[in-house]
Protein backbone atom coordinates (compact mmCIF):
# COMPACT_ATOMS: atom_id res chain seq x y z
CA UNK A 1 0.00 0.00 0.00
CA UNK A 2 1.50 3.32 -1.00
CA UNK A 3 1.24 6.55 0.98
CA UNK A 4 -1.39 8.13 -1.29
CA UNK A 5 -3.86 5.23 -1.01
CA UNK A 6 -3.25 5.02 2.75
CA UNK A 7 -3.97 8.74 3.12
CA UNK A 8 -7.15 8.35 1.06
CA UNK A 9 -8.31 5.47 3.25
CA UNK A 10 -7.78 7.54 6.40
CA UNK A 11 -9.91 10.34 4.98
CA UNK A 12 -12.81 7.99 4.13
CA UNK A 13 -15.01 7.50 7.24
CA UNK A 14 -17.01 4.71 5.56
CA UNK A 15 -13.90 2.52 5.61
CA UNK A 16 -13.57 3.14 9.35
CA UNK A 17 -17.08 1.82 9.91
CA UNK A 18 -16.34 -1.35 7.92
CA UNK A 19 -13.09 -1.80 9.83
CA UNK A 20 -14.89 -1.46 13.18
CA UNK A 21 -17.52 -3.98 12.03
CA UNK A 22 -14.71 -6.36 11.05
CA UNK A 23 -12.96 -5.99 14.40
CA UNK A 24 -16.22 -6.63 16.28
CA UNK A 25 -16.85 -9.66 14.07
CA UNK A 26 -13.44 -11.13 14.83
CA UNK A 27 -13.97 -10.54 18.56
CA UNK A 28 -17.34 -12.32 18.39
CA UNK A 29 -15.82 -15.25 16.51
CA UNK A 30 -13.13 -15.63 19.16
CA UNK A 31 -15.67 -15.25 22.00
CA UNK A 32 -17.98 -17.87 20.47
CA UNK A 33 -15.33 -20.50 21.08
CA UNK A 34 -15.75 -20.08 24.85
CA UNK A 35 -19.57 -20.17 25.02
CA UNK A 36 -20.81 -23.45 26.50
CA UNK A 37 -24.31 -23.70 25.02
CA UNK A 38 -24.04 -24.85 21.41
CA UNK A 39 -27.06 -22.93 20.16
CA UNK A 40 -25.76 -19.64 21.58
CA UNK A 41 -22.29 -20.44 20.29
CA UNK A 42 -23.65 -20.87 16.79
CA UNK A 43 -25.67 -17.65 16.94
CA UNK A 44 -22.66 -15.64 18.12
CA UNK A 45 -20.51 -17.30 15.45
CA UNK A 46 -23.07 -16.41 12.75
CA UNK A 47 -23.14 -12.75 13.79
CA UNK A 48 -19.34 -12.61 13.93
CA UNK A 49 -18.94 -14.29 10.56
CA UNK A 50 -21.55 -12.01 8.99
CA UNK A 51 -19.72 -8.95 10.33
CA UNK A 52 -16.42 -10.24 8.96
CA UNK A 53 -18.12 -10.99 5.62
CA UNK A 54 -19.29 -7.37 5.44
CA UNK A 55 -15.72 -6.26 6.04
CA UNK A 56 -14.39 -8.76 3.48
CA UNK A 57 -16.84 -7.47 0.88
CA UNK A 58 -15.79 -3.89 1.62
CA UNK A 59 -12.12 -4.69 0.96
CA UNK A 60 -12.92 -6.99 -1.97
CA UNK A 61 -10.88 -10.01 -0.87
CA UNK A 62 -12.49 -13.05 -2.55
CA UNK A 63 -10.77 -15.67 -0.37
CA UNK A 64 -11.82 -13.85 2.80
CA UNK A 65 -15.40 -13.52 1.50
CA UNK A 66 -15.59 -17.26 0.77
CA UNK A 67 -14.10 -18.17 4.16
CA UNK A 68 -16.40 -15.96 6.21
CA UNK A 69 -19.55 -16.96 4.34
CA UNK A 70 -18.52 -20.61 4.78
CA UNK A 71 -18.20 -20.11 8.54
CA UNK A 72 -21.58 -18.34 8.57
CA UNK A 73 -23.37 -21.14 6.71
CA UNK A 74 -21.69 -23.88 8.78
CA UNK A 75 -22.89 -22.21 11.99
CA UNK A 76 -26.34 -21.67 10.47
CA UNK A 77 -26.68 -25.33 9.50
CA UNK A 78 -25.60 -26.49 12.96
CA UNK A 79 -28.00 -24.05 14.64
CA UNK A 80 -30.91 -25.30 12.49
CA UNK A 81 -29.97 -28.91 13.33
CA UNK A 82 -30.02 -28.08 17.05
CA UNK A 83 -33.31 -26.19 16.70
CA UNK A 84 -34.95 -29.09 14.85
CA UNK A 85 -33.51 -31.68 17.24
CA UNK A 86 -31.50 -33.59 14.63
CA UNK A 87 -28.05 -32.52 15.87
CA UNK A 88 -26.17 -35.52 17.24
CA UNK A 89 -22.75 -36.28 18.64
CA UNK A 90 -20.62 -39.37 18.17
CA UNK A 91 -21.52 -42.26 20.51
CA UNK A 92 -18.15 -42.22 22.30
CA UNK A 93 -18.44 -38.49 22.86
CA UNK A 94 -21.98 -38.87 24.19
CA UNK A 95 -20.83 -41.60 26.57
CA UNK A 96 -18.13 -39.31 27.97
CA UNK A 97 -20.61 -36.44 28.32
CA UNK A 98 -23.11 -38.66 30.17
CA UNK A 99 -20.41 -39.98 32.52
CA UNK A 100 -19.26 -36.43 33.26
CA UNK A 101 -22.85 -35.39 33.94
CA UNK A 102 -23.44 -38.33 36.28
CA UNK A 103 -20.25 -37.59 38.22
CA UNK A 104 -21.41 -34.03 38.75
CA UNK A 105 -24.85 -35.24 39.85
CA UNK A 106 -23.43 -37.48 42.63
CA UNK A 107 -21.64 -34.61 44.38
PDB file of C-alpha atoms in Angstrom:
ATOM      1  CA  UNK A   1       0.000   0.000   0.000  1.00  0.00           C
ATOM      2  CA  UNK A   2       1.500   3.321  -0.997  1.00  0.00           C
ATOM      3  CA  UNK A   3       1.236   6.548   0.979  1.00  0.00           C
ATOM      4  CA  UNK A   4      -1.390   8.129  -1.292  1.00  0.00           C
ATOM      5  CA  UNK A   5      -3.860   5.232  -1.005  1.00  0.00           C
ATOM      6  CA  UNK A   6      -3.251   5.019   2.750  1.00  0.00           C
ATOM      7  CA  UNK A   7      -3.969   8.742   3.119  1.00  0.00           C
ATOM      8  CA  UNK A   8      -7.152   8.353   1.063  1.00  0.00           C
ATOM      9  CA  UNK A   9      -8.314   5.469   3.248  1.00  0.00           C
ATOM     10  CA  UNK A  10      -7.776   7.544   6.404  1.00  0.00           C
ATOM     11  CA  UNK A  11      -9.911  10.337   4.983  1.00  0.00           C
ATOM     12  CA  UNK A  12     -12.811   7.992   4.126  1.00  0.00           C
ATOM     13  CA  UNK A  13     -15.015   7.502   7.239  1.00  0.00           C
ATOM     14  CA  UNK A  14     -17.006   4.706   5.557  1.00  0.00           C
ATOM     15  CA  UNK A  15     -13.904   2.517   5.614  1.00  0.00           C
ATOM     16  CA  UNK A  16     -13.566   3.143   9.347  1.00  0.00           C
ATOM     17  CA  UNK A  17     -17.084   1.819   9.907  1.00  0.00           C
ATOM     18  CA  UNK A  18     -16.340  -1.354   7.921  1.00  0.00           C
ATOM     19  CA  UNK A  19     -13.087  -1.798   9.835  1.00  0.00           C
ATOM     20  CA  UNK A  20     -14.887  -1.463  13.183  1.00  0.00           C
ATOM     21  CA  UNK A  21     -17.518  -3.977  12.029  1.00  0.00           C
ATOM     22  CA  UNK A  22     -14.708  -6.360  11.052  1.00  0.00           C
ATOM     23  CA  UNK A  23     -12.958  -5.993  14.404  1.00  0.00           C
ATOM     24  CA  UNK A  24     -16.217  -6.626  16.278  1.00  0.00           C
ATOM     25  CA  UNK A  25     -16.852  -9.663  14.072  1.00  0.00           C
ATOM     26  CA  UNK A  26     -13.445 -11.134  14.827  1.00  0.00           C
ATOM     27  CA  UNK A  27     -13.972 -10.543  18.564  1.00  0.00           C
ATOM     28  CA  UNK A  28     -17.342 -12.318  18.387  1.00  0.00           C
ATOM     29  CA  UNK A  29     -15.818 -15.251  16.513  1.00  0.00           C
ATOM     30  CA  UNK A  30     -13.134 -15.630  19.163  1.00  0.00           C
ATOM     31  CA  UNK A  31     -15.673 -15.247  21.997  1.00  0.00           C
ATOM     32  CA  UNK A  32     -17.983 -17.867  20.472  1.00  0.00           C
ATOM     33  CA  UNK A  33     -15.330 -20.499  21.084  1.00  0.00           C
ATOM     34  CA  UNK A  34     -15.751 -20.079  24.853  1.00  0.00           C
ATOM     35  CA  UNK A  35     -19.570 -20.171  25.023  1.00  0.00           C
ATOM     36  CA  UNK A  36     -20.806 -23.453  26.499  1.00  0.00           C
ATOM     37  CA  UNK A  37     -24.313 -23.705  25.021  1.00  0.00           C
ATOM     38  CA  UNK A  38     -24.037 -24.850  21.415  1.00  0.00           C
ATOM     39  CA  UNK A  39     -27.056 -22.934  20.161  1.00  0.00           C
ATOM     40  CA  UNK A  40     -25.761 -19.636  21.582  1.00  0.00           C
ATOM     41  CA  UNK A  41     -22.287 -20.435  20.294  1.00  0.00           C
ATOM     42  CA  UNK A  42     -23.652 -20.869  16.785  1.00  0.00           C
ATOM     43  CA  UNK A  43     -25.672 -17.649  16.944  1.00  0.00           C
ATOM     44  CA  UNK A  44     -22.657 -15.644  18.115  1.00  0.00           C
ATOM     45  CA  UNK A  45     -20.514 -17.297  15.447  1.00  0.00           C
ATOM     46  CA  UNK A  46     -23.069 -16.413  12.750  1.00  0.00           C
ATOM     47  CA  UNK A  47     -23.140 -12.750  13.791  1.00  0.00           C
ATOM     48  CA  UNK A  48     -19.340 -12.605  13.929  1.00  0.00           C
ATOM     49  CA  UNK A  49     -18.938 -14.289  10.557  1.00  0.00           C
ATOM     50  CA  UNK A  50     -21.549 -12.007   8.993  1.00  0.00           C
ATOM     51  CA  UNK A  51     -19.715  -8.955  10.327  1.00  0.00           C
ATOM     52  CA  UNK A  52     -16.424 -10.239   8.955  1.00  0.00           C
ATOM     53  CA  UNK A  53     -18.121 -10.995   5.623  1.00  0.00           C
ATOM     54  CA  UNK A  54     -19.289  -7.375   5.441  1.00  0.00           C
ATOM     55  CA  UNK A  55     -15.717  -6.259   6.044  1.00  0.00           C
ATOM     56  CA  UNK A  56     -14.390  -8.757   3.481  1.00  0.00           C
ATOM     57  CA  UNK A  57     -16.839  -7.469   0.883  1.00  0.00           C
ATOM     58  CA  UNK A  58     -15.788  -3.892   1.622  1.00  0.00           C
ATOM     59  CA  UNK A  59     -12.122  -4.688   0.959  1.00  0.00           C
ATOM     60  CA  UNK A  60     -12.924  -6.992  -1.970  1.00  0.00           C
ATOM     61  CA  UNK A  61     -10.880 -10.010  -0.875  1.00  0.00           C
ATOM     62  CA  UNK A  62     -12.486 -13.053  -2.553  1.00  0.00           C
ATOM     63  CA  UNK A  63     -10.769 -15.669  -0.368  1.00  0.00           C
ATOM     64  CA  UNK A  64     -11.816 -13.846   2.803  1.00  0.00           C
ATOM     65  CA  UNK A  65     -15.401 -13.525   1.502  1.00  0.00           C
ATOM     66  CA  UNK A  66     -15.594 -17.263   0.770  1.00  0.00           C
ATOM     67  CA  UNK A  67     -14.105 -18.172   4.160  1.00  0.00           C
ATOM     68  CA  UNK A  68     -16.404 -15.958   6.212  1.00  0.00           C
ATOM     69  CA  UNK A  69     -19.549 -16.961   4.337  1.00  0.00           C
ATOM     70  CA  UNK A  70     -18.521 -20.607   4.781  1.00  0.00           C
ATOM     71  CA  UNK A  71     -18.202 -20.107   8.539  1.00  0.00           C
ATOM     72  CA  UNK A  72     -21.580 -18.344   8.573  1.00  0.00           C
ATOM     73  CA  UNK A  73     -23.373 -21.141   6.711  1.00  0.00           C
ATOM     74  CA  UNK A  74     -21.690 -23.879   8.777  1.00  0.00           C
ATOM     75  CA  UNK A  75     -22.885 -22.210  11.990  1.00  0.00           C
ATOM     76  CA  UNK A  76     -26.344 -21.668  10.474  1.00  0.00           C
ATOM     77  CA  UNK A  77     -26.677 -25.332   9.504  1.00  0.00           C
ATOM     78  CA  UNK A  78     -25.601 -26.489  12.958  1.00  0.00           C
ATOM     79  CA  UNK A  79     -28.005 -24.050  14.635  1.00  0.00           C
ATOM     80  CA  UNK A  80     -30.909 -25.301  12.494  1.00  0.00           C
ATOM     81  CA  UNK A  81     -29.974 -28.908  13.330  1.00  0.00           C
ATOM     82  CA  UNK A  82     -30.023 -28.075  17.052  1.00  0.00           C
ATOM     83  CA  UNK A  83     -33.309 -26.190  16.700  1.00  0.00           C
ATOM     84  CA  UNK A  84     -34.949 -29.095  14.848  1.00  0.00           C
ATOM     85  CA  UNK A  85     -33.509 -31.684  17.239  1.00  0.00           C
ATOM     86  CA  UNK A  86     -31.500 -33.585  14.628  1.00  0.00           C
ATOM     87  CA  UNK A  87     -28.055 -32.518  15.868  1.00  0.00           C
ATOM     88  CA  UNK A  88     -26.173 -35.524  17.236  1.00  0.00           C
ATOM     89  CA  UNK A  89     -22.751 -36.276  18.640  1.00  0.00           C
ATOM     90  CA  UNK A  90     -20.624 -39.375  18.166  1.00  0.00           C
ATOM     91  CA  UNK A  91     -21.521 -42.262  20.513  1.00  0.00           C
ATOM     92  CA  UNK A  92     -18.146 -42.219  22.304  1.00  0.00           C
ATOM     93  CA  UNK A  93     -18.442 -38.489  22.864  1.00  0.00           C
ATOM     94  CA  UNK A  94     -21.981 -38.871  24.195  1.00  0.00           C
ATOM     95  CA  UNK A  95     -20.833 -41.604  26.573  1.00  0.00           C
ATOM     96  CA  UNK A  96     -18.133 -39.305  27.967  1.00  0.00           C
ATOM     97  CA  UNK A  97     -20.613 -36.443  28.320  1.00  0.00           C
ATOM     98  CA  UNK A  98     -23.106 -38.659  30.170  1.00  0.00           C
ATOM     99  CA  UNK A  99     -20.409 -39.978  32.523  1.00  0.00           C
ATOM    100  CA  UNK A 100     -19.258 -36.433  33.262  1.00  0.00           C
ATOM    101  CA  UNK A 101     -22.849 -35.387  33.936  1.00  0.00           C
ATOM    102  CA  UNK A 102     -23.444 -38.330  36.280  1.00  0.00           C
ATOM    103  CA  UNK A 103     -20.255 -37.594  38.225  1.00  0.00           C
ATOM    104  CA  UNK A 104     -21.406 -34.031  38.748  1.00  0.00           C
ATOM    105  CA  UNK A 105     -24.850 -35.245  39.846  1.00  0.00           C
ATOM    106  CA  UNK A 106     -23.427 -37.478  42.625  1.00  0.00           C
ATOM    107  CA  UNK A 107     -21.638 -34.613  44.377  1.00  0.00           C
TER     108      UNK A 107
END
